[in-house]
Short mmCIF file of C-alpha atoms in Angstrom, two decimals:
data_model
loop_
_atom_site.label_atom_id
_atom_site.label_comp_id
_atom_site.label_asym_id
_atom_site.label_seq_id
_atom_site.Cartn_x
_atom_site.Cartn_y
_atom_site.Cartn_z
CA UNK A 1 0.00 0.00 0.00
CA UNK A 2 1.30 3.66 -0.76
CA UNK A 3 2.90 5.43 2.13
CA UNK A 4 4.33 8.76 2.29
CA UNK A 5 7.84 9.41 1.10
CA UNK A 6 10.81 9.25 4.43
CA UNK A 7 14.18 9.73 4.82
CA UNK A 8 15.05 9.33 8.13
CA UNK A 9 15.58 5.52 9.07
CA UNK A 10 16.60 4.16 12.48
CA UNK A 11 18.27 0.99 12.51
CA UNK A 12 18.19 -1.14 15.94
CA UNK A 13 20.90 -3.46 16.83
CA UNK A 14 21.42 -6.04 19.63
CA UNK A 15 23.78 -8.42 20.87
CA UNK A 16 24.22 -12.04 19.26
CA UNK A 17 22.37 -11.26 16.25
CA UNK A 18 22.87 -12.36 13.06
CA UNK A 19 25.59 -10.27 11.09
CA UNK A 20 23.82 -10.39 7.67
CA UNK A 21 20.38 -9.43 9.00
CA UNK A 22 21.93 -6.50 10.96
CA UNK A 23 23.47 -5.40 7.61
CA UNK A 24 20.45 -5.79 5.34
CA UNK A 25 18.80 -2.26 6.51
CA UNK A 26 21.66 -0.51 6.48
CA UNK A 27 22.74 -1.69 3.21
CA UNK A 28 19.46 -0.77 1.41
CA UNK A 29 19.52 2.59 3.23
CA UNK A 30 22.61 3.18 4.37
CA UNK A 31 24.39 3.80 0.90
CA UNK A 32 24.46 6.76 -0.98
CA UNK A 33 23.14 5.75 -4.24
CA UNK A 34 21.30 9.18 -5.50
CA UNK A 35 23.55 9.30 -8.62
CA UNK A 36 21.14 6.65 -10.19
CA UNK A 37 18.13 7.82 -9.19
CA UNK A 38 17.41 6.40 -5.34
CA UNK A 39 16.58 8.85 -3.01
CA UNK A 40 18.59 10.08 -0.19
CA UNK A 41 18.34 8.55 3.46
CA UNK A 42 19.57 9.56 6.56
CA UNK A 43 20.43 6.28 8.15
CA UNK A 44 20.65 5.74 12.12
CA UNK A 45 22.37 3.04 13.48
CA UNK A 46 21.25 2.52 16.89
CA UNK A 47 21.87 0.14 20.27
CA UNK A 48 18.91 -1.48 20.93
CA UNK A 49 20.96 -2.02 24.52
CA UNK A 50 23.55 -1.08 26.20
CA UNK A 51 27.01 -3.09 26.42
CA UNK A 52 28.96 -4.13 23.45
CA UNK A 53 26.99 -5.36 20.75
CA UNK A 54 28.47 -8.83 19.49
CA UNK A 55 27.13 -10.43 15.90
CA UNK A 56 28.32 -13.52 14.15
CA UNK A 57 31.39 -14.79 14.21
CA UNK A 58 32.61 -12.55 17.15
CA UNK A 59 32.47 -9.50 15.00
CA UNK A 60 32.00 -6.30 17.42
CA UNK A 61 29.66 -3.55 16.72
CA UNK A 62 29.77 0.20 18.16
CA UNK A 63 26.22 2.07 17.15
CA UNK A 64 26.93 5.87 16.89
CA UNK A 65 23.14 6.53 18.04
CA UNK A 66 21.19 5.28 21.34
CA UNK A 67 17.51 4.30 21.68
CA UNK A 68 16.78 8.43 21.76
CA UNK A 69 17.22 8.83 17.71
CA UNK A 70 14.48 6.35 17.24
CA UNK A 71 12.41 9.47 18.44
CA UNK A 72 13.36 11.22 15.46
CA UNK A 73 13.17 8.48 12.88
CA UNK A 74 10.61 7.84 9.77
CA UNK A 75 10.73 4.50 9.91
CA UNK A 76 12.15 1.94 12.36
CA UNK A 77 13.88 -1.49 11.39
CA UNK A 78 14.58 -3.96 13.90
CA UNK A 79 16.17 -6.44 11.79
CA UNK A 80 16.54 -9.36 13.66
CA UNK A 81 16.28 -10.93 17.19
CA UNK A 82 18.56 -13.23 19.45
CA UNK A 83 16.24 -15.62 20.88
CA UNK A 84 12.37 -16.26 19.79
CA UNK A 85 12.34 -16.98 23.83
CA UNK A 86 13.58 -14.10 25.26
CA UNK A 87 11.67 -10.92 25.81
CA UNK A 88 12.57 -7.49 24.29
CA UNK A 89 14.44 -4.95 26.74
CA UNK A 90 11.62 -2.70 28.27
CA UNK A 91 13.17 0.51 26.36
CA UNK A 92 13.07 -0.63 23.41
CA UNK A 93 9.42 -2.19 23.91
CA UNK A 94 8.52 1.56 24.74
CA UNK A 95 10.53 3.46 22.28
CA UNK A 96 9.06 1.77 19.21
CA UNK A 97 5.19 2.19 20.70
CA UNK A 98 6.19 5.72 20.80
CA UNK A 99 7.42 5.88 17.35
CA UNK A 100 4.28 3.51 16.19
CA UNK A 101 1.87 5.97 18.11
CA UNK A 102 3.10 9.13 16.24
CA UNK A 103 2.83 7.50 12.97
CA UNK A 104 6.47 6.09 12.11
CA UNK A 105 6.44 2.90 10.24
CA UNK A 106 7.82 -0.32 11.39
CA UNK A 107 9.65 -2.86 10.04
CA UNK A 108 10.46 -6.49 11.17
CA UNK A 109 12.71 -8.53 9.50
CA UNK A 110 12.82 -12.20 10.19
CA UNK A 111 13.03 -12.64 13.89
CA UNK A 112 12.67 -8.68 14.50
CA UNK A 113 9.00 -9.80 14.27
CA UNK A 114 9.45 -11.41 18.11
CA UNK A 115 10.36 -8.00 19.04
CA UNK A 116 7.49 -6.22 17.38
CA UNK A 117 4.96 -8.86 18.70
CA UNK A 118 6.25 -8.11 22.42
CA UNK A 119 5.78 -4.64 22.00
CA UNK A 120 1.97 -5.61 21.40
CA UNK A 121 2.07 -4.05 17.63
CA UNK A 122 1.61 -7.17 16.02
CA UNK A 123 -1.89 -7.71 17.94
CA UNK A 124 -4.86 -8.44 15.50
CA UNK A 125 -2.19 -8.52 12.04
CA UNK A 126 -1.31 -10.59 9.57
CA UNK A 127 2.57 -10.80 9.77
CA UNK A 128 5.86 -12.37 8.09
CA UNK A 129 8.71 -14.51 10.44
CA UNK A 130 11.19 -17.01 9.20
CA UNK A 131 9.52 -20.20 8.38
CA UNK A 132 11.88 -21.89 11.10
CA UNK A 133 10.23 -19.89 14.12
CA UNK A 134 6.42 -19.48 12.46
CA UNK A 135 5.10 -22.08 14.94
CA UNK A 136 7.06 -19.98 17.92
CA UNK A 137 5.68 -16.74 17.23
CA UNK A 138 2.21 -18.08 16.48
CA UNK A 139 1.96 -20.31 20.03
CA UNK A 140 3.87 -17.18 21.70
CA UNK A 141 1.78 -14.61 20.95
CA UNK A 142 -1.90 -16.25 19.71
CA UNK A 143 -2.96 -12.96 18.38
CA UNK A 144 -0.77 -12.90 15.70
CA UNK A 145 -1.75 -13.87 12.52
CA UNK A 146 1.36 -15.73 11.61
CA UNK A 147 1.92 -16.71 7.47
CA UNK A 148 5.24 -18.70 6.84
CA UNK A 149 4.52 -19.32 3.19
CA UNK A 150 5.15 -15.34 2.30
CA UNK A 151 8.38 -13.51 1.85
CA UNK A 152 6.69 -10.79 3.80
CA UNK A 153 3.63 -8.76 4.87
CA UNK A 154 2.68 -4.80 4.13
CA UNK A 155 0.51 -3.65 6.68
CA UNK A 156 0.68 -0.31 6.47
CA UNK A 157 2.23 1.29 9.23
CA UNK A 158 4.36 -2.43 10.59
CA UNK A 159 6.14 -4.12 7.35
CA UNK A 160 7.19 -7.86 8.65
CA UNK A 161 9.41 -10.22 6.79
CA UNK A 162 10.77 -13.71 6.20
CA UNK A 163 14.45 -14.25 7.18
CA UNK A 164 17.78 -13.88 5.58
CA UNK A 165 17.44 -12.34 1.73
CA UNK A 166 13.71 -11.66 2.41
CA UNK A 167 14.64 -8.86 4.44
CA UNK A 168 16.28 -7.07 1.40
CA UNK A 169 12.31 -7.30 -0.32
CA UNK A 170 10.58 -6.13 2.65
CA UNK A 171 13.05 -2.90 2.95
CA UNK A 172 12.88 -2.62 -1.10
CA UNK A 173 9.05 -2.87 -0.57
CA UNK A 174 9.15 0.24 1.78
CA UNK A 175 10.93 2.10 -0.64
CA UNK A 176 8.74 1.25 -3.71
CA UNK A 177 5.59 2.33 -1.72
CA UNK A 178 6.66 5.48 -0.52
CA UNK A 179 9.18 6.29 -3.28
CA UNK A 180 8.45 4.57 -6.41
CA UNK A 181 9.49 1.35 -8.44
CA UNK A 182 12.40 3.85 -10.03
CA UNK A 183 13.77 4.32 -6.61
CA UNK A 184 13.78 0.93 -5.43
CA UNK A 185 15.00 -0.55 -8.62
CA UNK A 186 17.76 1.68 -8.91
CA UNK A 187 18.65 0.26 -5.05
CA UNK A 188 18.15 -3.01 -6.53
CA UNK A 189 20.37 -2.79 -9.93
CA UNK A 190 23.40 -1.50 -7.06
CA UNK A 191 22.82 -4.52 -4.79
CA UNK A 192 22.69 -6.77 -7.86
CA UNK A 193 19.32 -8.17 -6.53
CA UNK A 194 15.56 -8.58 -7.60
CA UNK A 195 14.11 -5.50 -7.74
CA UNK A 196 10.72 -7.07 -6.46
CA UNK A 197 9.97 -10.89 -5.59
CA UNK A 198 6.43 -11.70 -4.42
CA UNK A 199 4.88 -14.94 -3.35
CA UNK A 200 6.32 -17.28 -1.32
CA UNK A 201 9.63 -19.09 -1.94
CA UNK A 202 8.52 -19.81 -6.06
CA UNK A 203 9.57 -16.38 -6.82
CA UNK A 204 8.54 -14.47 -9.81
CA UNK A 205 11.07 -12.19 -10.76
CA UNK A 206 10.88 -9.08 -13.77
CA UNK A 207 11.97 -10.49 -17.43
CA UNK A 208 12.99 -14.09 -15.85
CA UNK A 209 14.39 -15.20 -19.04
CA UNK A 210 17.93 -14.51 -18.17
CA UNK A 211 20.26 -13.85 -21.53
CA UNK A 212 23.15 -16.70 -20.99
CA UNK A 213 19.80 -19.58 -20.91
CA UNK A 214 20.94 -21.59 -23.81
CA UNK A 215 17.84 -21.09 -26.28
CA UNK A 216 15.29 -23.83 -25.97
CA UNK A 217 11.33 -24.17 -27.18
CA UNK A 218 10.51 -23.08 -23.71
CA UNK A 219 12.71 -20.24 -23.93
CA UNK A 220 11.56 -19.03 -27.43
CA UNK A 221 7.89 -19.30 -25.45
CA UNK A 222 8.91 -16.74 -23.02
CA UNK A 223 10.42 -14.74 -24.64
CA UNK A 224 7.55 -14.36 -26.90
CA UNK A 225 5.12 -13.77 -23.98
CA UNK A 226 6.99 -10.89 -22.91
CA UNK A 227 6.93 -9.40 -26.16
CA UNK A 228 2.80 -10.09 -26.80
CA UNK A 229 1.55 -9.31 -23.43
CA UNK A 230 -0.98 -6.29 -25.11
CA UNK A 231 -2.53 -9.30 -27.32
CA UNK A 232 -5.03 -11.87 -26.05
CA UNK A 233 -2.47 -14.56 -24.91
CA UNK A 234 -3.04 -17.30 -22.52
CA UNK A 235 -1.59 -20.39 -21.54
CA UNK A 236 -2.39 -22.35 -24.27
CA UNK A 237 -1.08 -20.15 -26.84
CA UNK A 238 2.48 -20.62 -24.67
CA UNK A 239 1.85 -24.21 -25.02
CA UNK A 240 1.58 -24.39 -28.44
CA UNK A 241 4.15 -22.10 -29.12
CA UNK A 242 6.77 -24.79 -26.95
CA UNK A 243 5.74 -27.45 -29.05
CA UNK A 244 4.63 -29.45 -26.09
CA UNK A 245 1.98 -31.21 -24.25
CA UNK A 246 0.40 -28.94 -21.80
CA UNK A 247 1.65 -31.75 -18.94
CA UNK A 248 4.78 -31.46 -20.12
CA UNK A 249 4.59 -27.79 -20.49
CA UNK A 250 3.96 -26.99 -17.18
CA UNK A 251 6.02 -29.39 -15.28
CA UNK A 252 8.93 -28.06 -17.24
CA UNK A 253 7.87 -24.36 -16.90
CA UNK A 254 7.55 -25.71 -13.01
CA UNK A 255 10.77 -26.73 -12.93
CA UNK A 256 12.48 -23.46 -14.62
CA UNK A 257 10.60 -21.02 -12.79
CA UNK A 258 8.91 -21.94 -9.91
CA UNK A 259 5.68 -20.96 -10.35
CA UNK A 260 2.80 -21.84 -12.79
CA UNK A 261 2.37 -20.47 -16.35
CA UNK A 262 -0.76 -18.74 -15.15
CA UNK A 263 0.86 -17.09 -12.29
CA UNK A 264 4.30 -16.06 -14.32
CA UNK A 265 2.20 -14.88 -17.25
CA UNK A 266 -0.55 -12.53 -14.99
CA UNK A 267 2.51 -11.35 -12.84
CA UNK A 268 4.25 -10.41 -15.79
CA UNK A 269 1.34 -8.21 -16.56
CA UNK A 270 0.93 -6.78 -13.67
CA UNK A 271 4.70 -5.38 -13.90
CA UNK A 272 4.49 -3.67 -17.48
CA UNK A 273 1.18 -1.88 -15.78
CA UNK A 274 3.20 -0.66 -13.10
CA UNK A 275 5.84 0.68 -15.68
CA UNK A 276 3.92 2.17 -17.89
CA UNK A 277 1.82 3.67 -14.92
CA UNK A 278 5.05 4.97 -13.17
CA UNK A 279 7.39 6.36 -16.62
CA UNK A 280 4.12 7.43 -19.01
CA UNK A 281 0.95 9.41 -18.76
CA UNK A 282 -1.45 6.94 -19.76
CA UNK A 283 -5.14 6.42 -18.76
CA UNK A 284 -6.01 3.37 -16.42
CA UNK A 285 -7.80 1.73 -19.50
CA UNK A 286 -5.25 2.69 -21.71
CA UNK A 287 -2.33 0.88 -19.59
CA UNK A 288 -4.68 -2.06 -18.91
CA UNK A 289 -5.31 -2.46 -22.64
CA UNK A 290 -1.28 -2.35 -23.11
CA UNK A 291 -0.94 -5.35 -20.81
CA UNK A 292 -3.34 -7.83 -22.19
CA UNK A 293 -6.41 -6.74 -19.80
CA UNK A 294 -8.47 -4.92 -21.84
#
């Protein structure tokens, strides 16, 4: 869902957390990328606690900011969590219903989730946790809504996430909403990532016919999808164009992609509309006829 555009984001860190979900936030925001088109961000990186802050592999952390820049923040990532059994410090708990209760956003990545759901902002929601610790979260706190089979969940003001590389969607998410597909795909082209996976772990990904795929009938299928998405083409028209039983057809297409013809071809879709919506001034009907849903 839209959301207005930030620039201030707060980053919370805590001892014996994972390394690489630490760094996920701070490496979608904390960069300096406006030379291809992403917006600036004032990053915060900030002790969740005090003490030395210890992440994987014994690698030590020092957080220029305390828990009092969160006050100041747009949005507020907590981007992981130590232990699905162990409570969140009382300051934090308070500092984020603060920032939640004067409109910030915030996000959970992975097992940040455990520390939004103790601060009671996950009551009532819908929300995203590593598949691992779904269960957990769900028996922990029965007023969560808990879906494992998503990389994450918008919710307007609290984003939540699946763990490890679903974290990088969730913040690329935020961006997009509030900033634009330009803005988070020029993030995205920097990281060398997706610029936007949705669905659960069959991802669809933007032109998935990658150019070193040796050419095949399946390929030349694709390929020709992509290029005839304004024209009334279905599955069966992919089908025949492969050369191949419609079993065969889809468990190969299965196999490739990770998803079903249906799914890859409609998603497709849905991508040129947001394109042509974001870089021209068509109408509604005009874009929809473009896509293949006149």
């Amino acid at each position: 869902m839209p959301r207005s555009p930030f620039t201030r984001v707060a980053v919370l860190m805590f001892d014996r957390t994972p390394l690489f979900e630490t760094s996920v936030p701070i490496s979608v925001f904390g960069v300096d990328r406006t030379t291809t088109g992403a917006p600036a961000f004032d990053l915060l990186a900030v002790a969740g606690e005090p003490g030395p802050i210890v992440s994987t592999g014994g690698v030590q952390l020092v957080a220029p900011h305390d828990l009092a820049a969160v006050a100041d923040a747009d949005v507020i990532v907590v981007p992981s969590w130590r232990d699905p059994d162990e409570l969140p410090p009382q300051a934090v708990v308070d500092a984020l219903v603060r920032a939640h209760d004067r409109g910030a956003t915030i996000v959970g990545l992975c097992l940040g989730a455990f520390v939004l759901a103790g601060a009671g902002l996950l009551d009532g929601r819908r929300v995203a946790t590593h598949w691992l610790h779904a269960p957990t979260l769900a028996r922990r706190y029965p007023n969560v809504r808990v879906d494992s089979s998503v990389l994450y969940v918008d919710d307007g003001d609290v984003v939540t996430s699946a763990g490890t590389a679903a974290g990088i969607d969730a913040c690329l998410h935020v961006v997009r909403t509030a900033h634009g597909a330009r803005a988070a795909t020029a993030i995205a082209r920097r990281m060398v990532v997706a610029p936007q996976r949705t669905g659960g772990q069959a991802q669809f990904i933007d032109q998935v016919v990658p150019e070193h795929v040796q050419c095949d009938d399946l390929t030349d299928a694709l390929d020709y999808a992509l290029g005839h998405l304004r024209e009334d083409l279905d599955v069966d028209d992919l089908v025949a164009r492969a050369h191949m039983s419609r079993r065969t057809f889809d468990r190969r297409f299965r196999a490739r992609l990770g998803t079903s013809p249906h799914q890859w071809l409609l998603h497709q879709r849905i991508l040129h509309a947001q394109r042509l919506l974001e870089d021209t001034d068509l109408t509604i009907d005009t874009v929809a006829a473009r896509v293949g849903f006149g």
